[in-house]
CSV table of C-alpha atoms in Angstrom, one decimal:
chain,number,residue,atom,x,y,z
V,134,MET,CA,4.1,-25.3,4.6
V,135,LYS,CA,6.3,-28.2,5.7
V,136,GLN,CA,9.4,-30.1,4.5
V,137,ALA,CA,8.5,-33.4,2.8
V,138,ALA,CA,9.5,-36.6,4.7
V,139,TYR,CA,11.3,-37.9,1.6
V,140,THR,CA,14.2,-36.6,-0.5
V,141,CYS,CA,13.7,-38.3,-3.9
V,142,VAL,CA,11.3,-37.5,-6.7
V,143,LYS,CA,10.3,-41.1,-7.3
V,144,GLU,CA,9.1,-41.3,-3.7
V,145,SER,CA,6.6,-38.5,-4.1
V,146,THR,CA,2.9,-39.1,-4.2
V,147,ARG,CA,2.3,-35.4,-5.0
V,148,ASP,CA,2.8,-33.6,-8.3
V,149,VAL,CA,6.3,-32.1,-8.4
V,150,ILE,CA,7.8,-28.8,-9.4
V,151,ILE,CA,11.2,-29.1,-11.0
V,152,ALA,CA,13.3,-26.0,-11.8
V,153,VAL,CA,15.2,-26.1,-15.1
V,154,TYR,CA,17.8,-23.5,-16.1
V,155,GLU,CA,18.5,-22.6,-19.7
V,156,LYS,CA,20.8,-24.9,-21.7
V,157,GLU,CA,20.7,-27.5,-18.9
V,158,THR,CA,19.2,-31.0,-19.0
V,159,VAL,CA,16.6,-32.8,-16.8
V,160,CYS,CA,18.2,-35.5,-14.8
V,161,ASP,CA,18.8,-38.9,-16.6
V,162,THR,CA,16.7,-40.9,-14.1
V,163,ILE,CA,13.5,-38.9,-14.9
V,164,GLN,CA,14.2,-39.0,-18.6
V,165,GLU,CA,14.8,-42.7,-18.7
V,166,ARG,CA,11.7,-43.5,-16.7
V,167,MET,CA,9.6,-41.3,-18.9
V,168,GLY,CA,11.1,-42.9,-22.0
V,169,TYR,CA,11.6,-39.8,-24.1
V,170,ASP,CA,13.7,-36.6,-24.4
V,171,LEU,CA,12.1,-34.1,-22.1
V,172,ASP,CA,14.6,-31.4,-22.8
V,173,SER,CA,13.3,-31.0,-26.4
V,174,ILE,CA,9.8,-30.0,-25.2
V,175,LEU,CA,10.6,-27.7,-22.2
V,176,ASP,CA,10.6,-23.9,-22.2
V,177,GLN,CA,13.5,-22.9,-19.9
V,178,SER,CA,13.0,-19.2,-20.1
V,179,LEU,CA,12.3,-17.3,-16.9
V,180,ALA,CA,8.9,-18.0,-15.4
V,181,SER,CA,7.7,-20.3,-18.2
V,182,VAL,CA,5.9,-23.4,-17.2
V,183,THR,CA,5.7,-26.7,-19.0
V,184,THR,CA,3.4,-29.5,-17.6
V,185,VAL,CA,4.2,-33.1,-18.3
V,186,TYR,CA,1.8,-35.9,-17.4
V,187,THR,CA,3.6,-39.0,-16.1
V,188,LEU,CA,1.1,-41.5,-17.5
V,189,GLY,CA,1.7,-43.9,-14.6
V,190,LYS,CA,5.5,-43.8,-14.8
V,191,PHE,CA,5.6,-42.2,-11.4
V,192,PRO,CA,3.3,-42.4,-8.4
V,193,PHE,CA,2.0,-38.8,-9.1
V,194,THR,CA,0.1,-37.4,-12.0
V,195,ARG,CA,2.1,-34.4,-13.2
V,196,MET,CA,5.6,-32.9,-13.4
V,197,ILE,CA,5.6,-29.1,-13.5
V,198,PHE,CA,8.8,-27.9,-15.1
V,199,LEU,CA,9.6,-24.3,-14.1
V,200,GLY,CA,11.8,-22.2,-16.4
V,201,MET,CA,14.5,-20.3,-14.5
V,202,GLY,CA,16.3,-18.5,-17.4
V,203,LYS,CA,20.1,-18.2,-17.3
V,204,ARG,CA,21.7,-19.6,-14.2
V,205,ASP,CA,24.3,-16.8,-14.0
V,206,ALA,CA,21.5,-14.2,-14.2
V,207,MET,CA,19.4,-15.6,-11.3
V,208,THR,CA,18.6,-13.3,-8.4
V,209,THR,CA,16.2,-13.6,-5.6
V,210,LYS,CA,13.8,-11.1,-7.4
V,211,ARG,CA,13.9,-13.3,-10.5
V,212,MET,CA,13.3,-16.4,-8.4
V,213,ARG,CA,10.3,-14.8,-6.8
V,214,LYS,CA,8.9,-14.1,-10.3
V,215,ALA,CA,9.4,-17.7,-11.3
V,216,PHE,CA,7.8,-19.1,-8.2
V,217,ALA,CA,4.8,-16.8,-8.5
V,218,ALA,CA,4.3,-18.0,-12.1
V,219,VAL,CA,4.1,-21.7,-11.2
V,220,VAL,CA,1.3,-21.2,-8.7
V,221,LYS,CA,-1.2,-20.7,-11.5
V,222,GLU,CA,-0.4,-24.2,-12.7
V,223,VAL,CA,-1.0,-25.9,-9.4
V,224,LYS,CA,-4.1,-28.1,-9.6
V,225,SER,CA,-3.4,-30.5,-6.7
V,226,PRO,CA,-1.0,-30.8,-3.7
V,227,VAL,CA,2.5,-30.3,-4.9
V,228,SER,CA,6.2,-30.6,-3.9
V,229,LEU,CA,9.0,-28.3,-5.0
V,230,ILE,CA,12.2,-30.3,-5.6
V,231,ALA,CA,14.4,-27.5,-4.1
V,232,LYS,CA,17.8,-28.7,-5.2
V,233,THR,CA,16.9,-28.1,-8.8
V,234,ALA,CA,16.6,-24.4,-8.2
V,235,VAL,CA,20.0,-24.0,-6.4
V,236,CYS,CA,22.5,-21.7,-8.1
V,237,ASP,CA,25.8,-20.1,-7.1
V,238,ASP,CA,24.3,-17.2,-5.1
V,239,ILE,CA,21.1,-18.8,-3.7
V,240,ASP,CA,21.4,-21.9,-1.6
V,241,ILE,CA,18.7,-24.4,-0.7
V,242,HIS,CA,17.8,-22.6,2.6
V,243,LYS,CA,17.1,-19.4,0.8
V,244,ILE,CA,15.2,-21.2,-1.9
V,245,ALA,CA,12.9,-22.8,0.7
V,246,GLU,CA,12.3,-19.5,2.3
V,247,LEU,CA,11.5,-17.7,-1.0
V,248,PHE,CA,9.2,-20.5,-2.2
V,249,ALA,CA,7.3,-20.6,1.0
V,250,GLU,CA,6.8,-16.8,1.1
V,251,THR,CA,6.0,-16.5,-2.7
V,252,TYR,CA,3.6,-19.4,-2.8
V,253,GLU,CA,1.6,-18.2,0.2
V,254,TYR,CA,1.6,-14.7,-1.1
V,255,SER,CA,0.5,-15.7,-4.6
V,256,VAL,CA,-2.3,-18.1,-3.6
V,257,TYR,CA,-3.9,-15.3,-1.6
V,258,ARG,CA,-7.4,-14.2,-2.7
V,259,GLU,CA,-9.7,-11.6,-1.1
V,260,ALA,CA,-12.5,-13.3,0.7
V,261,LYS,CA,-16.1,-12.4,0.1
V,262,ILE,CA,-17.7,-10.9,3.1
V,263,GLY,CA,-19.4,-13.6,5.1
V,264,SER,CA,-17.5,-16.5,3.6
V,265,GLU,CA,-14.3,-18.3,4.4
V,266,ILE,CA,-11.0,-17.6,2.5
V,267,GLU,CA,-10.5,-20.3,-0.1
V,268,VAL,CA,-7.6,-22.5,0.7
V,269,LYS,CA,-5.4,-23.2,-2.3
V,270,TYR,CA,-3.7,-26.6,-2.8
V,271,ASP,CA,-1.1,-27.5,-0.2
V,272,ALA,CA,2.6,-27.3,-1.1
V,273,ASP,CA,5.7,-28.7,0.5
V,274,VAL,CA,9.4,-28.7,-0.2
V,275,VAL,CA,11.7,-31.7,-0.9
V,276,ALA,CA,15.2,-31.1,0.3
V,277,ASN,CA,18.2,-33.1,1.4
V,278,GLU,CA,19.0,-30.6,4.2
V,279,ASP,CA,16.7,-29.5,7.1
V,280,VAL,CA,14.9,-26.4,5.8
V,281,SER,CA,12.0,-26.4,8.2
V,282,ALA,CA,13.1,-23.1,9.9
V,283,ASP,CA,13.5,-21.5,6.5
V,284,LEU,CA,10.0,-22.5,5.5
V,285,GLU,CA,8.6,-21.1,8.7
V,286,ARG,CA,10.4,-17.8,8.2
V,287,GLY,CA,9.1,-17.5,4.6
V,288,CYS,CA,5.5,-18.3,5.8
V,289,SER,CA,5.8,-15.8,8.6
V,290,TYR,CA,6.6,-13.0,6.0
V,291,ALA,CA,3.7,-14.1,3.8
V,292,ARG,CA,1.3,-14.1,6.9
V,293,GLY,CA,2.3,-10.6,7.8
V,294,ILE,CA,1.9,-9.3,4.2
V,295,ASN,CA,-1.4,-11.2,3.6
V,296,HIS,CA,-2.9,-10.0,6.9
V,297,ALA,CA,-2.1,-6.4,5.8
V,298,ARG,CA,-3.9,-7.1,2.5
V,299,ASP,CA,-6.8,-8.6,4.4
V,300,TRP,CA,-7.2,-5.5,6.6
V,301,ALA,CA,-6.9,-3.1,3.6
V,302,ASN,CA,-9.3,-5.1,1.4
V,303,THR,CA,-12.1,-5.2,4.0
V,304,PRO,CA,-14.9,-2.8,3.0
V,305,ALA,CA,-15.0,0.4,5.0
V,306,ASN,CA,-18.4,-0.3,6.6
V,307,PHE,CA,-16.7,-3.3,8.2
V,308,MET,CA,-13.2,-1.9,8.7
V,309,THR,CA,-14.1,1.1,10.8
V,310,PRO,CA,-11.5,2.9,13.0
V,311,LYS,CA,-12.9,1.0,15.9
V,312,GLN,CA,-12.5,-2.3,14.1
V,313,LEU,CA,-9.0,-1.5,13.1
V,314,GLY,CA,-8.3,-1.0,16.8
V,315,GLU,CA,-9.8,-4.4,17.5
V,316,GLU,CA,-7.6,-6.0,14.9
V,317,ALA,CA,-4.5,-4.4,16.6
V,318,LYS,CA,-5.6,-5.7,20.0
V,319,GLU,CA,-5.9,-9.2,18.6
V,320,LEU,CA,-2.5,-8.9,17.1
V,321,ALA,CA,-1.1,-7.7,20.4
V,322,LYS,CA,-2.7,-10.6,22.2
V,323,ARG,CA,-1.3,-13.2,19.8
V,324,TYR,CA,2.3,-11.9,20.1
V,325,SER,CA,2.3,-10.5,23.7
V,326,LEU,CA,2.7,-6.9,22.6
V,327,ASP,CA,1.8,-3.8,24.5
V,328,CYS,CA,-1.3,-2.2,23.0
V,329,ARG,CA,-3.3,0.9,23.7
V,330,VAL,CA,-6.1,2.4,21.6
V,331,LEU,CA,-6.5,6.1,22.4
V,332,ASP,CA,-10.1,7.1,22.1
V,333,ARG,CA,-11.7,10.6,21.5
V,334,SER,CA,-11.4,11.6,25.1
V,335,ASP,CA,-7.7,10.7,25.1
V,336,LEU,CA,-7.2,12.6,21.9
V,337,VAL,CA,-8.9,15.7,23.3
V,338,LYS,CA,-6.6,15.5,26.3
V,339,LEU,CA,-3.6,15.2,24.0
V,340,LYS,CA,-4.9,18.2,21.9
V,341,ALA,CA,-4.6,16.0,18.8
V,342,GLY,CA,-6.2,18.8,16.7
V,343,GLY,CA,-5.2,17.4,13.3
V,344,LEU,CA,-6.8,14.0,13.8
V,345,LEU,CA,-9.8,15.4,15.6
V,346,ALA,CA,-10.4,17.9,12.8
V,347,VAL,CA,-10.5,15.3,10.1
V,348,ALA,CA,-12.8,13.1,12.2
V,349,GLN,CA,-15.4,15.9,12.6
V,350,GLY,CA,-17.2,14.9,9.4
V,351,SER,CA,-17.7,11.2,10.4
V,352,ASP,CA,-20.1,9.5,12.8
V,353,GLN,CA,-17.3,6.9,13.4
V,354,GLU,CA,-15.2,7.6,16.4
V,355,PRO,CA,-11.5,8.3,15.7
V,356,CYS,CA,-8.7,6.6,17.6
V,357,MET,CA,-4.9,6.4,17.7
V,358,ILE,CA,-3.5,2.9,17.9
V,359,VAL,CA,-0.2,2.4,19.7
V,360,LEU,CA,1.6,-1.0,19.9
V,361,THR,CA,5.0,-1.6,21.3
V,362,TYR,CA,7.3,-4.6,20.8
V,363,HIS,CA,10.3,-5.0,23.2
V,364,GLY,CA,12.9,-7.0,21.3
V,365,ALA,CA,15.8,-5.4,23.1
V,366,ASP,CA,16.5,-3.7,26.5
V,367,LYS,CA,13.9,-1.1,27.2
V,368,GLU,CA,16.6,1.5,27.4
V,369,ASP,CA,17.7,0.8,23.9
V,370,PRO,CA,16.6,2.9,21.0
V,371,TYR,CA,13.2,2.6,19.4
V,372,THR,CA,12.2,2.6,15.7
V,373,VAL,CA,8.6,3.9,15.2
V,374,LEU,CA,6.5,2.8,12.2
V,375,ILE,CA,3.6,5.2,11.6
V,376,GLY,CA,0.9,4.2,9.2
V,377,LYS,CA,-2.0,6.3,7.9
V,378,GLY,CA,-5.2,4.6,9.0
V,379,LEU,CA,-7.8,6.5,7.0
V,380,THR,CA,-10.5,3.8,6.8
V,381,PHE,CA,-12.4,5.7,4.2
V,382,ASP,CA,-11.7,9.0,2.4
V,383,ALA,CA,-14.4,10.9,0.6
V,384,GLY,CA,-12.2,14.0,0.5
V,385,GLY,CA,-14.4,16.1,2.9
V,386,TYR,CA,-15.7,19.2,1.3
V,387,HIS,CA,-13.1,18.9,-1.4
V,388,LEU,CA,-15.2,15.9,-2.5
V,389,LYS,CA,-13.5,13.3,-4.6
V,390,GLY,CA,-15.1,12.7,-8.0
V,391,ASP,CA,-14.7,8.9,-7.6
V,392,ASN,CA,-14.2,7.5,-4.1
V,393,PHE,CA,-14.8,3.8,-4.9
V,394,ASP,CA,-11.3,2.7,-4.0
V,395,MET,CA,-11.0,4.8,-0.9
V,396,LYS,CA,-11.2,1.9,1.5
V,397,TYR,CA,-7.6,1.5,0.6
V,398,ASP,CA,-6.6,4.8,2.1
V,399,MET,CA,-5.7,2.8,5.3
V,400,CYS,CA,-3.0,0.7,3.5
V,401,GLY,CA,-0.2,2.4,5.4
V,402,GLY,CA,-1.8,1.5,8.7
V,403,ALA,CA,-2.4,-2.1,7.6
V,404,ASP,CA,1.2,-2.4,6.3
V,405,VAL,CA,2.8,-1.3,9.6
V,406,LEU,CA,0.6,-3.9,11.4
V,407,GLY,CA,1.7,-6.5,9.0
V,408,ALA,CA,5.4,-5.6,9.4
V,409,LEU,CA,5.0,-5.7,13.2
V,410,GLU,CA,3.6,-9.2,12.9
V,411,ILE,CA,6.7,-10.4,11.0
V,412,ILE,CA,9.0,-8.7,13.5
V,413,ALA,CA,7.2,-10.2,16.5
V,414,SER,CA,6.8,-13.7,15.1
V,415,ASN,CA,10.6,-13.8,14.2
V,416,HIS,CA,11.6,-12.3,17.6
V,417,PHE,CA,13.8,-9.6,16.0
V,418,ALA,CA,16.2,-8.0,18.6
V,419,ARG,CA,14.9,-4.4,18.2
V,420,ASN,CA,12.5,-2.2,20.0
V,421,ILE,CA,9.7,-1.2,17.7
V,422,ALA,CA,6.6,0.9,18.2
V,423,VAL,CA,3.7,1.2,15.8
V,424,VAL,CA,1.4,4.3,15.7
V,425,ILE,CA,-1.7,4.4,13.5
V,426,PRO,CA,-4.0,7.5,13.5
V,427,ALA,CA,-7.4,6.1,12.4
V,428,THR,CA,-10.5,8.0,11.2
V,429,GLU,CA,-12.7,8.6,8.2
V,430,ASN,CA,-12.8,11.8,6.1
V,431,LEU,CA,-16.4,12.5,5.3
V,432,ILE,CA,-18.9,15.4,5.1
V,433,ASN,CA,-21.6,16.5,7.6
V,434,GLY,CA,-22.5,19.8,9.2
V,435,SER,CA,-19.6,19.6,11.6
V,436,ALA,CA,-16.9,18.7,9.0
V,437,TYR,CA,-13.8,20.8,8.8
V,438,LYS,CA,-13.7,23.3,6.0
V,439,GLY,CA,-11.4,25.2,3.7
V,440,GLY,CA,-10.0,28.2,5.5
V,441,ASP,CA,-10.3,26.7,9.0
V,442,VAL,CA,-7.2,27.0,11.2
V,443,ILE,CA,-6.4,23.9,13.2
V,444,THR,CA,-4.0,23.6,16.1
V,445,THR,CA,-2.2,20.3,16.0
V,446,MET,CA,-0.8,18.2,18.9
V,447,SER,CA,2.6,19.9,18.4
V,448,GLY,CA,1.1,23.3,18.9
V,449,LYS,CA,1.7,24.4,15.3
V,450,THR,CA,-1.3,25.8,13.5
V,451,VAL,CA,-2.4,24.7,10.1
V,452,GLU,CA,-4.7,26.6,7.6
V,453,ILE,CA,-6.8,24.2,5.7
V,454,VAL,CA,-6.5,24.8,2.0
V,455,ASN,CA,-7.7,21.4,0.9
V,456,THR,CA,-9.8,19.1,3.1
V,457,ASP,CA,-8.7,16.2,0.9
V,458,ALA,CA,-5.1,16.7,2.1
V,459,GLU,CA,-6.2,15.0,5.3
V,460,GLY,CA,-3.5,12.3,5.5
V,461,ARG,CA,-0.8,14.7,6.5
V,462,MET,CA,-3.2,16.2,9.2
V,463,ILE,CA,-3.6,12.9,11.0
V,464,LEU,CA,0.1,11.8,10.4
V,465,CYS,CA,1.5,15.0,12.0
V,466,ASP,CA,-0.3,14.3,15.3
V,467,ALA,CA,1.0,10.7,15.1
V,468,ILE,CA,4.6,11.9,14.6
V,469,THR,CA,4.3,14.3,17.5
V,470,TYR,CA,2.8,11.5,19.7
V,471,ALA,CA,5.7,9.2,18.8
V,472,GLN,CA,8.3,11.8,19.7
V,473,THR,CA,6.7,12.9,23.0
V,474,HIS,CA,5.2,9.7,24.4
V,475,ILE,CA,7.5,6.8,23.2
V,476,PRO,CA,10.8,6.7,25.0
V,477,HIS,CA,14.2,6.6,23.3
V,478,VAL,CA,13.0,7.2,19.8
V,479,GLU,CA,15.8,7.5,17.3
V,480,ARG,CA,14.2,6.6,13.9
V,481,ILE,CA,10.7,7.1,12.5
V,482,VAL,CA,9.2,5.7,9.2
V,483,ASP,CA,5.8,6.9,8.1
V,484,ILE,CA,4.0,5.2,5.3
V,485,ALA,CA,0.8,6.5,3.6
V,486,THR,CA,-1.2,6.6,0.5
V,487,LEU,CA,-0.6,10.3,0.7
V,488,THR,CA,-0.6,12.0,-2.7
V,489,GLY,CA,-1.9,11.4,-6.2
V,490,ALA,CA,1.1,13.4,-7.4
V,491,CYS,CA,3.4,10.6,-6.3
V,492,GLY,CA,1.3,8.0,-8.1
V,493,ARG,CA,1.3,10.1,-11.3
V,494,ALA,CA,5.0,10.6,-11.1
V,495,LEU,CA,6.1,7.0,-10.3
V,496,GLY,CA,3.1,5.0,-11.4
V,497,ASP,CA,2.5,1.5,-10.0
V,498,VAL,CA,6.3,0.6,-10.1
V,499,TYR,CA,8.0,2.6,-7.3
V,500,THR,CA,7.3,3.8,-3.8
V,501,GLY,CA,8.2,7.4,-3.3
V,502,VAL,CA,11.0,7.7,-0.7
V,503,PHE,CA,11.9,10.8,1.3
V,504,ALA,CA,14.7,10.9,3.9
V,505,ASN,CA,16.3,13.5,6.2
V,506,ASP,CA,19.3,11.3,7.2
V,507,GLU,CA,21.8,9.6,4.8
V,508,ALA,CA,22.8,6.8,7.1
V,509,PHE,CA,19.2,5.8,7.8
V,510,TYR,CA,18.4,6.1,4.1
V,511,ALA,CA,21.3,3.8,3.3
V,512,ASP,CA,19.9,1.2,5.8
V,513,PHE,CA,16.5,1.5,4.2
V,514,VAL,CA,18.0,1.0,0.7
V,515,ARG,CA,19.7,-2.2,1.9
V,516,ALA,CA,16.4,-3.5,3.4
V,517,MET,CA,14.6,-2.6,0.2
V,518,GLU,CA,17.1,-4.4,-2.0
V,519,GLU,CA,17.1,-7.4,0.3
V,520,SER,CA,13.3,-7.4,0.1
V,521,ASP,CA,13.2,-7.1,-3.7
V,522,GLU,CA,11.0,-4.0,-3.5
V,523,SER,CA,11.3,-0.8,-5.5
V,524,GLY,CA,11.5,2.8,-4.2
V,525,TRP,CA,12.6,6.0,-5.8
V,526,ARG,CA,14.1,8.9,-3.7
V,527,LEU,CA,12.3,12.2,-4.2
V,528,PRO,CA,13.5,15.6,-2.9
V,529,LEU,CA,13.0,17.5,0.3
V,530,ASN,CA,14.0,21.1,-0.2
V,531,GLU,CA,13.7,24.4,1.7
V,532,ALA,CA,12.0,25.9,-1.4
V,533,TYR,CA,9.1,23.5,-0.8
V,534,HIS,CA,9.0,24.5,2.9
V,535,GLU,CA,8.6,28.1,1.8
V,536,LEU,CA,5.5,27.2,-0.1
V,537,LEU,CA,3.9,26.0,3.1
V,538,LYS,CA,3.9,29.4,4.8
V,539,SER,CA,0.5,30.9,5.6
V,540,ASP,CA,-0.7,34.4,6.6
V,541,SER,CA,-3.3,32.9,8.9
V,542,ALA,CA,-1.3,30.1,10.6
V,543,ASP,CA,2.1,28.5,10.8
V,544,LEU,CA,1.5,26.3,7.8
V,545,VAL,CA,-1.0,25.6,5.0
V,546,ASN,CA,-1.9,21.9,4.5
V,547,SER,CA,-1.7,22.0,0.7
V,548,VAL,CA,-0.2,23.9,-2.2
V,549,LYS,CA,-2.0,24.0,-5.5
V,550,ASP,CA,-0.2,22.6,-8.6
V,551,SER,CA,3.3,22.5,-7.3
V,552,ALA,CA,5.4,19.3,-6.5
V,553,GLY,CA,2.6,17.7,-4.6
V,554,ALA,CA,4.5,14.7,-3.2
V,555,SER,CA,7.5,16.7,-2.1
V,556,VAL,CA,5.4,19.5,-0.6
V,557,ALA,CA,3.4,16.9,1.4
V,558,ALA,CA,6.6,15.3,2.6
V,559,CYS,CA,8.0,18.7,3.6
V,560,PHE,CA,4.8,19.4,5.6
V,561,LEU,CA,5.4,16.2,7.6
V,562,GLU,CA,9.1,17.2,8.0
V,563,GLU,CA,7.9,20.4,9.8
V,564,PHE,CA,6.9,18.1,12.7
V,565,ILE,CA,10.1,16.0,12.9
V,566,ALA,CA,12.5,16.8,15.7
V,567,LYS,CA,16.0,17.7,14.5
V,568,GLU,CA,17.6,14.7,16.3
V,569,ILE,CA,15.2,12.1,14.7
V,570,ALA,CA,16.2,10.1,11.6
V,571,TRP,CA,13.1,10.0,9.4
V,572,ILE,CA,11.9,8.3,6.3
V,573,HIS,CA,8.5,9.1,4.6
V,574,LEU,CA,7.1,6.5,2.1
V,575,ASP,CA,4.4,7.6,-0.3
V,576,ILE,CA,2.6,4.5,-1.6
V,577,ALA,CA,-0.3,6.1,-3.4
V,578,GLY,CA,0.6,4.5,-6.7
V,579,VAL,CA,1.6,1.0,-5.4
V,580,ALA,CA,-0.7,0.2,-2.4
V,581,TYR,CA,-3.4,-1.5,-4.4
V,582,SER,CA,-4.6,-2.2,-7.9
V,583,LYS,CA,-8.1,-2.6,-9.3
V,584,ALA,CA,-7.3,-6.1,-10.5
V,585,HIS,CA,-5.7,-7.5,-7.3
V,586,GLY,CA,-6.7,-5.3,-4.4
V,587,ALA,CA,-4.2,-4.4,-1.7
V,588,SER,CA,-0.6,-5.3,-2.4
V,589,GLY,CA,1.0,-5.2,1.0
V,590,VAL,CA,3.8,-3.1,-0.5
V,591,MET,CA,6.8,-2.3,1.8
V,592,VAL,CA,5.7,-4.7,4.5
V,593,ARG,CA,8.7,-6.9,3.8
V,594,THR,CA,11.0,-3.9,3.6
V,595,LEU,CA,9.8,-2.4,6.9
V,596,ALA,CA,10.3,-5.7,8.6
V,597,ASN,CA,13.8,-6.2,7.3
V,598,LEU,CA,14.7,-2.6,8.2
V,599,CYS,CA,13.9,-3.6,11.8
V,600,ARG,CA,15.7,-6.9,11.8
């Protein structure tokens, strides 16, 4: 998306988008040229759209009036909603007249960024296998100040989010653990990142028992993907983003009744790759590492079973109560790897479609958020609010840790019918070193929808947390 070369509506040859706030009027020049009272026909409520044909009065065909609601109630979240609504009405190349959307708290630079990101996000469609992604009509922005950098920043966020959606939407017979590793390598090449894909032999040497156990039931080879971005001095602290990379989850011997959507069980892994793309493309001055344990959870004669005891990379043993509680088994090894093989780690965020319990509790509205450090949690909340994303803090508690005790091992991997999201988070906390500030994000309810596929949820927040 680019800035238009002109600054006046009458110079445009594209259809134009004009923002209108409640109880405010369209500029006299447009009304006079059109020859009638436009204000009387426009719906100015938030995210409403009124299309007016110019009938030769302007060098373009249509004016798309976008309702913005009350000016004093406008926020970046409401503006995103309005911009998303107008995309449905775009039938040809279009220009946003940016100054019409300006309000007290949102200047023309932020408007350009928000429009670029929201437009590119909203026109995204999943591509059919073997075909090219459909390109929606081009858009640009008319502004009387230079907003080119703002447009590029907005587009960079949309690219990161949409790439995460692409990776997660790809069917599991194409997006195997190996292919996810190839995607990571391509990302690393594009942005000059360090990348290593640890294969089975590496994982055996590392004694990554959790990841290897889950992988036993699949013919696809597991891997652990590690990328590093050096935005600061190498001696400065690192933030590690860990994403669950389960490219398909049948549940193992605790077989799921319906596994149609289980290609989306790698949304966490896709999201951290998308966040890293935003971080790298904007040259954020932080050191960031990404770790993605990748495998499938299937059934064969070698698959891990209920009652098995697995020794994880940390040395802690885990009794398998539920083979469908596999996400925590691969994440615990990723957490251990981050703490033992990445230097100067201070903060870890893991993100995963981890528990149906979280989805049932919070629905498709909130990400479940768990944190062991109040200062880090406060930073995360600020990033989440800046990103216009929604999370709800859920508890970590010693009582949940008590439920994880086993007679056969150090821990059980699941507890029946008891605070599933918190118990899963507390399982992961068992592997977090005391000095590490840690946040766990359970995106089971918000990572995808049947109507729209992968959402790219929390990509924007993770990027802004690392800014």
